[in-house]
Coordinates of C-alpha atoms in Angstrom, one line a residue:
X1 CA 0.0 -0.1 0.5
X2 CA 2.0 2.8 -0.7
X3 CA 0.8 7.1 0.6
X4 CA -1.3 7.8 -1.7
X5 CA -3.6 4.8 -0.2
X6 CA -2.9 5.1 3.2
X7 CA -3.3 9.7 3.1
X8 CA -7.3 7.7 1.1
X9 CA -8.0 6.2 4.2
X10 CA -6.7 8.3 7.3
X11 CA -8.4 11.6 5.1
X12 CA -11.8 9.1 5.9
X13 CA -11.6 7.9 9.2
X14 CA -10.3 11.9 10.1
X15 CA -14.1 13.3 8.5
X16 CA -15.6 10.6 10.3
X17 CA -13.9 11.7 13.4
X18 CA -15.6 15.5 13.3
X19 CA -18.8 13.9 12.4
X20 CA -18.9 12.0 15.5
X21 CA -17.4 15.6 17.0
X22 CA -20.6 17.6 15.1
X23 CA -23.6 15.6 16.6
X24 CA -22.1 15.3 19.9
X25 CA -24.0 18.6 21.7
X26 CA -27.5 17.1 20.2
X27 CA -27.8 13.2 20.7
X28 CA -26.3 14.4 24.7
X29 CA -30.0 15.8 24.9
X30 CA -32.7 13.2 25.5
X31 CA -32.4 9.0 24.3
X32 CA -34.2 10.2 21.7
X33 CA -32.7 12.1 20.6
X34 CA -29.4 9.8 20.9
X35 CA -31.1 6.3 19.8
X36 CA -33.5 7.9 16.8
X37 CA -31.7 11.0 16.7
X38 CA -34.4 13.0 17.1
X39 CA -37.1 12.0 15.1
X40 CA -36.4 13.7 12.0
X41 CA -34.0 11.5 9.3
X42 CA -35.6 12.2 5.8
X43 CA -36.8 8.7 3.8
X44 CA -34.3 9.0 1.3
X45 CA -31.5 9.0 4.4
X46 CA -32.3 6.5 6.5
X47 CA -33.2 4.2 3.5
X48 CA -29.2 4.8 2.4
X49 CA -28.3 4.1 6.1
X50 CA -30.0 1.1 6.0
X51 CA -28.3 -0.2 2.5
X52 CA -24.2 1.2 3.8
X53 CA -25.0 -0.7 7.3
X54 CA -26.0 -3.9 4.7
X55 CA -22.9 -3.4 3.1
X56 CA -21.2 -4.5 6.0
X57 CA -17.1 -5.5 4.6
X58 CA -18.4 -9.7 5.5
X59 CA -20.9 -9.0 2.3
X60 CA -18.9 -8.9 -0.7
X61 CA -17.0 -11.6 0.3
X62 CA -19.9 -13.8 1.7
X63 CA -21.2 -13.3 -2.3
X64 CA -18.0 -14.2 -3.8
X65 CA -18.0 -17.1 -2.1
X66 CA -21.7 -17.9 -2.6
X67 CA -21.3 -17.9 -6.4
X68 CA -18.2 -19.7 -6.6
X69 CA -19.4 -22.3 -4.5
X70 CA -23.0 -22.5 -5.8
X71 CA -23.8 -20.6 -8.5
X72 CA -25.7 -16.7 -9.0
X73 CA -28.7 -18.7 -8.2
X74 CA -27.2 -19.1 -5.0
X75 CA -27.9 -15.0 -4.1
X76 CA -31.7 -15.4 -3.8
X77 CA -31.0 -16.5 -0.1
X78 CA -29.8 -12.8 0.3
X79 CA -31.8 -11.0 -2.0
X80 CA -35.3 -12.8 -1.6
X81 CA -35.3 -11.1 2.1
X82 CA -35.7 -7.1 -0.4
X83 CA -40.1 -8.7 0.2
X84 CA -39.4 -8.6 4.0
X85 CA -38.3 -4.6 3.5
X86 CA -40.8 -4.5 1.6
X87 CA -43.6 -4.9 3.6
X88 CA -41.8 -3.5 6.7
X89 CA -42.6 0.1 4.3
X90 CA -45.8 -1.3 2.8
X91 CA -47.7 -3.0 6.1
X92 CA -44.8 -2.4 8.6
X93 CA -43.2 1.1 9.0
X94 CA -46.1 4.0 9.8
X95 CA -46.8 1.3 12.7
X96 CA -43.5 0.9 13.9
X97 CA -43.0 4.3 14.1
X98 CA -46.2 5.1 15.4
X99 CA -45.5 2.6 18.2
X100 CA -43.3 5.3 19.9
X101 CA -40.8 3.1 21.3
X102 CA -36.5 3.2 21.3
X103 CA -35.6 -0.6 21.1
X104 CA -37.9 -3.4 19.8
X105 CA -37.7 -5.3 23.0
X106 CA -39.6 -2.7 24.7
X107 CA -42.9 -2.8 22.6
X108 CA -43.9 -5.8 24.2
X109 CA -44.8 -4.6 27.3
X110 CA -46.1 -1.7 24.4
X111 CA -48.2 -5.1 22.0
X112 CA -48.6 -6.7 25.4
X113 CA -49.4 -7.0 30.0
X114 CA -49.8 -10.5 30.5
X115 CA -47.2 -11.4 33.2
X116 CA -44.5 -12.0 30.2
X117 CA -44.3 -9.1 28.6
X118 CA -41.5 -8.1 31.2
X119 CA -40.0 -11.7 30.5
X120 CA -41.0 -11.5 26.9
X121 CA -39.0 -7.5 27.5
X122 CA -35.2 -9.0 29.6
X123 CA -35.1 -12.1 26.4
X124 CA -35.2 -10.1 24.3
X125 CA -33.2 -8.2 24.9
X126 CA -30.8 -10.5 26.0
X127 CA -30.7 -12.5 22.2
X128 CA -31.2 -9.6 19.9
X129 CA -29.1 -7.0 22.6
X130 CA -26.5 -9.3 23.2
X131 CA -26.1 -12.2 21.7
X132 CA -27.4 -12.8 17.8
X133 CA -25.0 -8.3 18.0
X134 CA -22.1 -10.0 19.4
X135 CA -22.1 -13.4 16.9
X136 CA -22.9 -10.1 13.5
X137 CA -20.6 -7.9 14.6
X138 CA -18.0 -10.5 15.0
X139 CA -18.6 -12.0 11.4
X140 CA -17.4 -8.8 10.5
X141 CA -14.7 -7.7 12.4
X142 CA -13.6 -11.4 10.6
X143 CA -14.3 -10.0 7.4
X144 CA -11.8 -7.1 8.1
X145 CA -8.8 -8.4 9.6
X146 CA -9.6 -10.9 5.6
X147 CA -9.1 -7.0 4.4
X148 CA -6.8 -5.6 6.7
X149 CA -4.4 -8.0 6.7
X150 CA -3.1 -8.5 2.9
X151 CA -2.6 -4.1 3.0
X152 CA -2.2 -2.5 7.1
X153 CA 1.4 -3.9 7.8
X154 CA 2.3 -3.2 11.3
X155 CA 5.1 -4.7 11.2
X156 CA 7.0 -3.2 9.1
X157 CA 5.5 0.6 10.3
X158 CA 6.5 0.8 13.9
X159 CA 9.8 1.0 16.4
X160 CA 9.5 -2.5 16.7
X161 CA 10.5 -2.9 20.2
X162 CA 6.6 -2.3 20.4
X163 CA 5.9 -4.3 17.8
X164 CA 7.2 -7.2 19.6
X165 CA 5.2 -6.1 22.9
X166 CA 2.7 -5.8 21.7
X167 CA 2.9 -9.4 19.6
X168 CA 3.1 -11.1 23.7
X169 CA 0.5 -10.0 24.1
X170 CA -0.8 -11.6 21.1
X171 CA 0.9 -15.2 22.1
X172 CA -0.5 -14.5 25.0
X173 CA -4.0 -15.2 24.0
X174 CA -3.4 -17.6 22.4
X175 CA -5.5 -17.7 20.2
X176 CA -4.0 -17.2 16.4
X177 CA -6.5 -14.0 14.3
X178 CA -4.9 -15.1 10.0
X179 CA -6.5 -17.6 7.6
X180 CA -3.1 -17.3 5.8
X181 CA -1.7 -20.2 5.3
X182 CA 1.9 -20.1 6.8
X183 CA 4.2 -21.2 9.7
X184 CA 3.9 -20.3 13.5
X185 CA 6.3 -17.4 12.7
X186 CA 4.3 -15.9 10.7
X187 CA 0.4 -16.3 11.4
X188 CA 1.8 -14.8 14.4
X189 CA 3.3 -11.4 12.9
X190 CA -0.5 -11.4 10.7
X191 CA -2.4 -11.8 13.9
X192 CA -0.7 -8.6 16.1
X193 CA -1.1 -6.8 12.6
X194 CA -4.8 -8.0 12.7
X195 CA -5.2 -7.4 15.9
X196 CA -4.3 -3.5 15.5
X197 CA -5.8 -2.5 12.5
X198 CA -9.4 -4.0 14.4
X199 CA -8.5 -1.8 17.3
X200 CA -7.5 1.6 16.2
X201 CA -10.7 0.9 13.4
X202 CA -12.5 0.2 16.4
X203 CA -11.3 3.3 18.7
X204 CA -12.8 5.1 15.3
X205 CA -15.9 4.7 14.8
X206 CA -17.1 3.7 18.9
X207 CA -15.4 7.7 18.9
X208 CA -17.9 9.0 16.2
X209 CA -20.6 6.8 17.7
X210 CA -21.0 7.3 21.1
X211 CA -20.6 10.4 21.0
X212 CA -22.6 11.5 17.9
X213 CA -24.8 8.8 18.9
X214 CA -27.4 7.6 15.1
X215 CA -27.4 11.3 13.4
X216 CA -23.6 11.2 13.2
X217 CA -24.2 7.3 12.4
X218 CA -26.8 8.4 9.5
X219 CA -24.0 10.7 9.0
X220 CA -21.2 8.6 8.4
X221 CA -23.0 6.4 6.7
X222 CA -23.4 8.3 2.7
X223 CA -20.7 8.7 2.8
X224 CA -18.8 5.0 3.1
X225 CA -22.1 4.0 1.3
X226 CA -21.6 6.0 -1.6
X227 CA -17.8 5.6 -1.1
X228 CA -18.4 1.5 -1.1
X229 CA -20.0 1.3 -4.0
X230 CA -18.3 3.6 -6.4
X231 CA -14.7 1.4 -5.1
X232 CA -16.8 -2.0 -6.3
X233 CA -17.5 -0.6 -8.9
X234 CA -14.4 0.6 -9.4
X235 CA -12.3 -2.2 -8.8
X236 CA -15.6 -4.5 -10.4
X237 CA -14.5 -2.8 -14.2
X238 CA -10.9 -3.4 -13.5
X239 CA -11.8 -7.1 -12.3
X240 CA -13.7 -6.8 -16.5
X241 CA -11.5 -5.7 -17.8
X242 CA -8.9 -8.2 -16.4
X243 CA -10.4 -10.7 -18.0
X244 CA -10.8 -9.5 -21.8
X245 CA -14.4 -7.9 -20.1
X246 CA -17.5 -9.5 -20.1
X247 CA -18.3 -11.9 -23.4
X248 CA -15.1 -13.0 -23.1
X249 CA -15.2 -13.9 -19.5
X250 CA -18.8 -15.8 -20.4
X251 CA -16.4 -17.7 -22.9
X252 CA -14.0 -18.4 -20.8
X253 CA -16.3 -19.2 -18.1
X254 CA -17.5 -21.9 -20.2
X255 CA -14.2 -23.4 -20.9
X256 CA -12.9 -23.5 -17.3
X257 CA -16.8 -25.2 -16.7
X258 CA -17.3 -27.1 -19.0
X259 CA -21.0 -28.9 -19.6
X260 CA -19.6 -31.9 -19.4
X261 CA -18.5 -31.5 -16.2
X262 CA -18.6 -34.1 -14.1
X263 CA -20.4 -33.6 -10.5
X264 CA -19.0 -30.2 -10.3
X265 CA -20.4 -27.3 -11.5
X266 CA -20.9 -26.4 -15.4
X267 CA -20.8 -22.7 -16.9
X268 CA -25.0 -22.3 -17.3
X269 CA -25.1 -23.8 -13.8
X270 CA -23.4 -21.7 -12.2
X271 CA -24.2 -18.2 -13.9
X272 CA -28.4 -19.2 -14.5
X273 CA -30.6 -17.1 -12.4
X274 CA -34.0 -19.5 -12.6
X275 CA -34.2 -22.7 -10.6
X276 CA -33.9 -24.6 -13.4
X277 CA -30.7 -24.1 -14.4
X278 CA -28.3 -24.4 -11.0
X279 CA -26.9 -26.6 -9.8
X280 CA -29.2 -28.7 -7.1
X281 CA -32.1 -27.1 -6.8
X282 CA -34.9 -29.1 -4.4
X283 CA -38.1 -28.5 -3.9
X284 CA -37.5 -28.2 -0.8
X285 CA -34.2 -25.7 -1.2
X286 CA -36.8 -23.7 -3.3
X287 CA -39.4 -23.5 -0.4
X288 CA -37.5 -23.0 1.8
X289 CA -35.3 -19.6 0.1
X290 CA -39.6 -19.0 -1.2
X291 CA -40.2 -18.5 3.0
X292 CA -37.2 -16.9 4.4
X293 CA -37.5 -14.1 4.0
X294 CA -40.5 -14.0 6.4
X295 CA -38.1 -16.9 8.8
X296 CA -35.2 -15.1 10.0
X297 CA -35.3 -13.2 12.6
X298 CA -36.2 -9.6 11.5
X299 CA -38.8 -10.1 8.8
X300 CA -41.3 -7.7 10.8
X301 CA -38.1 -5.2 10.6
X302 CA -36.8 -6.3 14.3
X303 CA -33.9 -4.2 15.1
X304 CA -31.1 -1.8 13.3
X305 CA -34.0 -1.0 10.5
X306 CA -37.0 -0.8 12.8
X307 CA -34.3 2.1 15.3
X308 CA -33.8 3.5 11.7
X309 CA -37.4 3.4 10.3
X310 CA -38.2 4.8 14.2
X311 CA -36.6 7.5 13.3
X312 CA -38.4 9.3 10.8
X313 CA -40.2 12.5 10.0
X314 CA -42.9 10.6 8.6
X315 CA -44.7 7.8 8.3
X316 CA -44.2 8.5 4.3
X317 CA -39.9 9.0 5.0
X318 CA -40.8 5.7 6.7
X319 CA -42.1 2.9 3.6
X320 CA -40.5 6.0 1.3
X321 CA -36.9 4.7 3.1
X322 CA -37.6 1.1 3.1
X323 CA -38.5 1.4 -0.1
X324 CA -34.9 3.5 -1.0
X325 CA -33.5 0.3 1.1
X326 CA -34.7 -2.8 -1.6
X327 CA -33.3 -0.7 -4.3
X328 CA -29.6 0.3 -3.1
X329 CA -29.3 -2.9 -1.1
X330 CA -31.0 -5.9 -4.0
X331 CA -30.6 -3.9 -7.2
X332 CA -27.8 -1.2 -7.6
X333 CA -25.7 -3.4 -5.3
X334 CA -26.2 -7.1 -6.8
X335 CA -25.0 -5.7 -10.8
X336 CA -21.8 -5.0 -8.8
X337 CA -21.2 -7.9 -7.0
X338 CA -22.5 -10.5 -9.3
X339 CA -19.2 -9.1 -12.6
X340 CA -18.1 -8.7 -9.9
X341 CA -17.6 -12.5 -8.3
X342 CA -17.4 -14.0 -11.4
X343 CA -15.2 -12.3 -13.3
X344 CA -12.4 -13.5 -9.8
X345 CA -13.7 -16.4 -10.2
X346 CA -12.3 -16.4 -13.7
X347 CA -9.4 -14.9 -12.6
X348 CA -8.5 -17.3 -10.2
X349 CA -8.9 -20.1 -10.7
X350 CA -10.6 -23.0 -7.8
X351 CA -7.9 -24.9 -6.0
X352 CA -9.6 -28.7 -7.0
X353 CA -7.8 -30.7 -4.2
X354 CA -9.9 -27.6 -1.5
X355 CA -13.0 -29.3 0.7
X356 CA -16.0 -28.0 0.2
X357 CA -15.4 -26.3 4.2
X358 CA -12.2 -25.4 3.1
X359 CA -13.6 -23.6 -0.2
X360 CA -15.3 -20.7 1.2
X361 CA -12.9 -19.6 2.2
X362 CA -11.0 -19.9 -0.1
X363 CA -13.7 -17.6 -2.4
X364 CA -13.8 -15.0 0.3
X365 CA -10.1 -14.6 0.6
X366 CA -9.9 -13.6 -3.8
X367 CA -12.1 -11.0 -3.0
X368 CA -8.5 -9.8 -1.6
X369 CA -6.6 -11.1 -3.4
X370 CA -8.4 -9.2 -5.8
X371 CA -8.5 -5.9 -4.3
X372 CA -4.5 -6.1 -3.8
X373 CA -3.2 -7.6 -7.9
X374 CA -5.5 -5.8 -9.8
X375 CA -5.9 -2.3 -8.7
X376 CA -3.2 0.3 -8.9
X377 CA -2.0 2.5 -6.3
X378 CA -4.4 5.2 -6.0
X379 CA -7.5 3.3 -6.4
X380 CA -6.9 0.3 -4.3
X381 CA -6.5 3.1 -1.2
X382 CA -9.9 3.9 -2.7
X383 CA -11.2 -0.1 -2.3
X384 CA -9.3 -0.5 1.6
X385 CA -11.5 2.5 2.2
X386 CA -14.3 1.4 0.8
X387 CA -14.6 -1.5 2.4
X388 CA -13.0 -0.2 6.5
X389 CA -16.0 2.4 5.8
X390 CA -18.5 -0.4 4.9
X391 CA -16.2 -2.8 8.0
X392 CA -17.6 0.8 10.1
X393 CA -20.2 1.5 8.9
X394 CA -21.7 -2.2 10.5
X395 CA -19.9 -1.7 13.7
X396 CA -21.6 2.3 14.8
X397 CA -25.1 1.0 13.2
X398 CA -24.9 -2.8 16.1
X399 CA -22.9 -0.7 18.6
X400 CA -25.6 2.7 19.1
X401 CA -29.0 -1.0 18.6
X402 CA -26.6 -3.1 20.9
X403 CA -27.1 0.5 23.6
X404 CA -30.1 1.4 23.4
X405 CA -31.3 -2.6 24.4
X406 CA -28.8 -2.3 27.7
X407 CA -29.5 1.2 27.8
X408 CA -33.7 1.3 27.6
X409 CA -34.1 -2.0 28.8
X410 CA -31.4 -3.6 30.9
X411 CA -30.3 -0.6 32.6
X412 CA -33.2 1.9 32.1
X413 CA -36.2 -0.8 32.8
X414 CA -35.0 -3.6 35.1
X415 CA -31.8 -3.0 37.2
X416 CA -32.9 1.1 37.9
X417 CA -36.8 0.3 37.8
X418 CA -37.1 -3.4 39.4
X419 CA -34.0 -3.5 40.9
X420 CA -33.5 0.2 42.8
X421 CA -36.3 0.9 42.5
X422 CA -35.7 5.0 41.4
X423 CA -35.6 7.1 38.3
X424 CA -32.0 7.7 35.5
X425 CA -31.3 11.6 34.4
X426 CA -31.2 11.3 30.4
X427 CA -27.7 12.6 30.8
X428 CA -26.7 9.2 32.8
X429 CA -28.5 7.5 29.9
X430 CA -26.7 8.7 27.4
X431 CA -23.5 8.0 29.2
X432 CA -24.5 3.8 30.2
X433 CA -25.4 4.0 26.4
X434 CA -21.7 5.5 25.5
X435 CA -20.4 2.6 28.7
X436 CA -22.1 -0.6 27.2
X437 CA -20.8 -0.7 23.4
X438 CA -17.7 -1.6 25.1
X439 CA -19.0 -4.5 26.6
X440 CA -20.3 -4.9 23.0
X441 CA -17.1 -4.8 21.9
X442 CA -15.5 -7.1 23.6
X443 CA -18.3 -9.9 23.8
X444 CA -17.4 -9.6 19.7
X445 CA -14.1 -9.6 19.4
X446 CA -14.3 -13.3 21.7
X447 CA -16.5 -14.6 19.6
X448 CA -14.2 -13.7 16.1
X449 CA -11.4 -16.6 16.3
X450 CA -13.6 -19.3 16.9
X451 CA -15.5 -18.4 13.5
X452 CA -14.9 -20.7 10.4
X453 CA -16.4 -19.1 7.6
X454 CA -18.7 -15.9 7.0
X455 CA -20.3 -18.3 5.0
X456 CA -20.4 -20.6 7.8
X457 CA -21.4 -18.4 10.5
X458 CA -23.7 -16.7 8.5
X459 CA -25.6 -20.6 7.8
X460 CA -26.3 -20.6 11.5
X461 CA -27.3 -17.6 12.1
X462 CA -29.6 -18.0 9.6
X463 CA -30.7 -21.3 11.3
X464 CA -31.5 -19.7 15.0
X465 CA -33.5 -17.5 13.7
X466 CA -35.6 -19.6 11.5
X467 CA -38.7 -19.9 13.9
X468 CA -38.7 -16.1 15.0
X469 CA -40.5 -14.4 12.2
X470 CA -44.1 -15.2 11.3
X471 CA -44.8 -15.0 15.0
X472 CA -43.1 -11.5 14.7
X473 CA -45.2 -11.0 11.7
X474 CA -47.8 -12.2 13.5
X475 CA -48.0 -9.8 16.5
X476 CA -48.6 -7.6 14.3
X477 CA -51.3 -9.5 11.9
X478 CA -53.6 -11.2 14.7
X479 CA -54.8 -9.9 17.7
X480 CA -54.8 -13.4 19.6
X481 CA -51.0 -14.1 19.5
X482 CA -49.7 -13.2 23.4
X483 CA -47.2 -12.6 24.9
X484 CA -45.7 -16.9 26.5
X485 CA -46.1 -17.3 22.2
X486 CA -43.9 -15.0 21.5
X487 CA -42.0 -16.5 24.3
X488 CA -42.5 -20.7 23.1
X489 CA -41.8 -19.3 19.4
X490 CA -38.2 -18.2 20.7
X491 CA -37.9 -21.1 22.6
X492 CA -38.6 -23.5 20.9
X493 CA -35.5 -22.0 17.7
X494 CA -33.4 -22.8 20.8
X495 CA -34.1 -26.1 21.4
X496 CA -34.0 -26.8 17.4
X497 CA -32.1 -25.5 15.7
X498 CA -29.0 -26.9 18.2
X499 CA -30.6 -30.8 17.4
X500 CA -31.4 -30.0 13.9
X501 CA -27.4 -30.4 13.4
X502 CA -27.0 -33.8 15.8
X503 CA -30.2 -35.6 13.6
X504 CA -30.1 -34.2 10.4
X505 CA -26.2 -34.5 9.1
X506 CA -24.3 -33.2 6.4
X507 CA -26.0 -30.9 3.5
X508 CA -28.5 -30.2 4.8
X509 CA -29.0 -26.5 6.1
X510 CA -32.8 -26.0 4.2
X511 CA -34.0 -28.7 5.6
X512 CA -33.5 -27.7 9.2
X513 CA -34.6 -23.8 8.7
X514 CA -37.6 -25.9 7.7
X515 CA -37.6 -28.2 10.3
X516 CA -36.8 -25.0 13.4
X517 CA -39.1 -22.5 11.5
X518 CA -42.2 -24.6 12.2
X519 CA -41.9 -27.1 14.9
X520 CA -41.3 -22.7 16.6
X521 CA -43.4 -21.3 14.2
X522 CA -46.5 -24.3 16.0
X523 CA -45.8 -23.7 19.5
X524 CA -45.7 -19.9 19.4
X525 CA -49.5 -20.2 17.7
X526 CA -51.1 -23.6 19.6
X527 CA -49.2 -22.1 23.4
X528 CA -51.1 -18.2 22.6
X529 CA -54.3 -20.6 21.3
X530 CA -53.8 -22.5 24.8
X531 CA -53.1 -19.1 26.9
X532 CA -55.0 -16.5 27.9
X533 CA -56.0 -13.6 25.7
X534 CA -53.9 -9.9 26.5
X535 CA -56.8 -7.9 28.0
X536 CA -58.7 -6.3 25.7
X537 CA -57.6 -1.6 27.3
X538 CA -54.0 -2.6 25.5
X539 CA -55.0 -4.5 23.0
X540 CA -57.1 -1.0 21.7
X541 CA -55.0 1.7 23.4
X542 CA -52.2 -0.2 20.9
X543 CA -54.2 -0.3 18.0
X544 CA -55.3 3.1 18.0
X545 CA -51.9 4.1 18.5
X546 CA -49.8 2.2 15.7
X547 CA -52.5 1.5 12.9
X548 CA -51.8 -2.5 12.9
X549 CA -52.7 -3.9 9.3
X550 CA -54.3 -7.5 9.8
X551 CA -57.1 -9.5 11.9
X552 CA -58.3 -7.3 14.5
X553 CA -61.8 -7.4 13.8
X554 CA -62.8 -7.9 17.9
X555 CA -60.5 -5.3 19.0
X556 CA -61.1 -3.1 16.2
X557 CA -64.7 -3.7 16.8
X558 CA -63.4 -2.5 20.4
X559 CA -61.8 1.0 19.3
X560 CA -65.2 2.0 17.4
X561 CA -64.3 0.5 13.4
X562 CA -66.5 -1.9 11.4
X563 CA -63.3 -4.4 11.7
X564 CA -62.9 -4.4 8.4
X565 CA -60.3 -1.2 8.3
X566 CA -57.6 -2.8 9.8
X567 CA -57.9 -5.6 6.6
X568 CA -58.5 -3.1 3.7
X569 CA -54.9 -2.0 5.1
X570 CA -53.1 -5.2 4.6
X571 CA -54.7 -5.4 1.6
X572 CA -53.3 -2.2 0.3
X573 CA -50.4 -3.1 2.3
X574 CA -49.2 -7.0 1.0
X575 CA -51.1 -5.7 -3.2
X576 CA -48.3 -3.4 -3.0
X577 CA -45.7 -6.1 -1.8
X578 CA -46.3 -8.0 -4.3
X579 CA -46.4 -5.8 -6.7
X580 CA -42.7 -3.7 -6.4
X581 CA -41.0 -7.0 -5.7
X582 CA -42.1 -8.2 -8.7
X583 CA -41.4 -5.2 -10.2
X584 CA -36.7 -4.7 -8.6
X585 CA -37.2 -8.3 -8.9
X586 CA -37.7 -8.2 -12.8
X587 CA -35.0 -5.2 -12.9
X588 CA -32.4 -8.1 -11.4
X589 CA -32.5 -10.7 -13.4
X590 CA -33.5 -9.1 -16.6
X591 CA -30.3 -6.5 -15.8
X592 CA -27.7 -9.0 -14.3
X593 CA -28.7 -11.4 -16.8
X594 CA -27.7 -9.6 -20.1
X595 CA -24.6 -8.0 -17.8
X596 CA -23.1 -11.2 -17.7
X597 CA -24.7 -13.5 -19.9
X598 CA -26.9 -15.8 -18.0
X599 CA -29.1 -19.0 -20.0
X600 CA -32.3 -18.4 -20.0
X601 CA -35.6 -21.1 -18.3
X602 CA -34.7 -24.3 -19.4
X603 CA -39.2 -23.7 -20.6
X604 CA -38.2 -20.5 -22.0
X605 CA -35.5 -20.9 -24.5
X606 CA -35.6 -17.1 -26.2
X607 CA -33.2 -15.4 -24.1
X608 CA -33.2 -11.9 -25.9
X609 CA -37.4 -12.4 -25.5
X610 CA -36.7 -13.5 -21.8
X611 CA -34.5 -10.0 -21.2
X612 CA -37.5 -7.7 -22.4
X613 CA -40.2 -9.1 -20.8
X614 CA -38.7 -8.8 -17.5
X615 CA -37.1 -5.8 -18.4
X616 CA -40.9 -5.0 -19.6
X617 CA -42.6 -6.1 -16.6
X618 CA -40.7 -4.2 -15.1
X619 CA -41.1 -1.3 -15.4
X620 CA -45.0 -1.3 -16.1
X621 CA -45.2 -2.5 -12.8
X622 CA -44.0 0.2 -11.2
X623 CA -47.4 2.5 -11.4
X624 CA -48.4 -0.2 -8.7
X625 CA -47.0 0.1 -6.7
X626 CA -45.5 3.6 -7.1
X627 CA -49.4 5.3 -6.1
X628 CA -48.9 4.0 -2.8
X629 CA -46.5 6.1 -2.0
X630 CA -49.5 9.0 -3.1
X631 CA -53.1 7.3 -1.9
X632 CA -52.5 4.4 0.6
X633 CA -55.6 2.9 2.5
X634 CA -54.3 3.9 6.0
X635 CA -52.8 7.8 4.9
X636 CA -48.6 8.3 5.8
X637 CA -49.3 11.2 8.4
X638 CA -46.8 13.7 9.3
X639 CA -47.8 12.9 12.6
X640 CA -45.7 12.2 16.2
X641 CA -45.9 8.1 17.7
X642 CA -48.9 7.6 19.3
X643 CA -50.9 10.3 17.3

């Protein structure tokens, strides 16, 4: 890395620190200012902030690994989340915002009031705010080590005595933080370099995110997303140019992965966007892909997506945020990463001697190798800064979001209110939020050495969250769900996930997910039906304040409505979700197939007609879902929560 590259990285770090300092005063006023930016975000800012967080440093490595091991079609496990994003925007965004809460754990005592409500709030604060948060952050930190290792060579820059002292501390820890296959001495040098790199980046991220709160997080997210997208596009351009262009890339892929190969993936399977052309796609796998948006633990926006939604200045902005997020995240980003991942597969052929588990990690590292070998000075610094910016964007969000649970739920609600019997001041809570970030960082760092690869960790997170999604959606659309029902689904998921890992051996990811989802969802619904309903006065207040869609007949009538209003919101919002999803996916498959030369489905063999038809469908559907923003059944309001 040259001095030009280093200067670009340092300039970004300086910008991030300055943003945090500028927002410090506003963030210190109250918890709402610190965690929700005073509910002042515009839709486009909130949407791009979500996209920046999901960009992450680990995602391009994950995508590169998925393409190499299973082909482009495997990315539908990521793309299908567009439905969840749009579902949140068209059906739940205004309800989240009107709930008037800071965290989704706090929502438990707004939606429910039985004896299970505080238990549910505590469990969610510990599960989502601690365990899930630490694991996700650890995945990002693992990716950061792989990105930084070839470029940030602290052993060459620092005084030998200082580096040796730090190295001895790392060796004393006894856990290497390097994926490189080198001798023992070099392993500890690389591990020390990685510890220093992560430490410095975390320190900068902690400084601006803890001082400026969500305002500084969002402001830096906008710059980080723009930088990461531009850098990725430049990287893709250089990779495609190195292989001879998009057309030549297709020729080389067909040479390296001939359609007559024995057992291995063929070029047509590698390039396929549709299941009929993809490799070994079973009905079970298709069912999991189709339902994964609904099965995962963020199906209703739970987590930082809900946080950004609640931070919007109006209901309309909250809906717009989800649309901007979906287009940026699923469409624009993918149209850069798919050609890039395929180009890297041509530049750095797969070692046939690698085992499947080793192949994922090797392909993830090919992304970093491509940066090192393809990009010239200056552009390498831009790309490295873009990836570090993506890393910082995810870290600052995980820290801010996790601190909300620790502060509002664990400290304020349970420690102060239930144990100490006192009311903490606003400034005290802000300081608790800032200090809790240190605990989150320490927890994530402790997990990093035990993650085998980003793809393996991602699959485990999907499995353990598979039983939560449907029940999380049901709490918004079905009045009969109870707090004990939600707790039953969490318990069911926690018990079934490890059981399926033991009982369903081998490559049975899809079946494991279905078993966990079915078992945990049934547990949640059955427990709700066999326990006492939540008190009607509590449900009525929740319904009036949040205006949820769905099946709230008895509650709606208790609130003076006929019971059809919520069903109308459900029907119109679901229609808009389907139309928008089809539109986005049509553009994605149409443009993506044209870019990389993907084959059409077997049942429609006319490639040019297939691509043209998809683009026409995408355009024609736009007015149907876009009109929802102008004239929804439940008109967006600029009023605050609970009004």
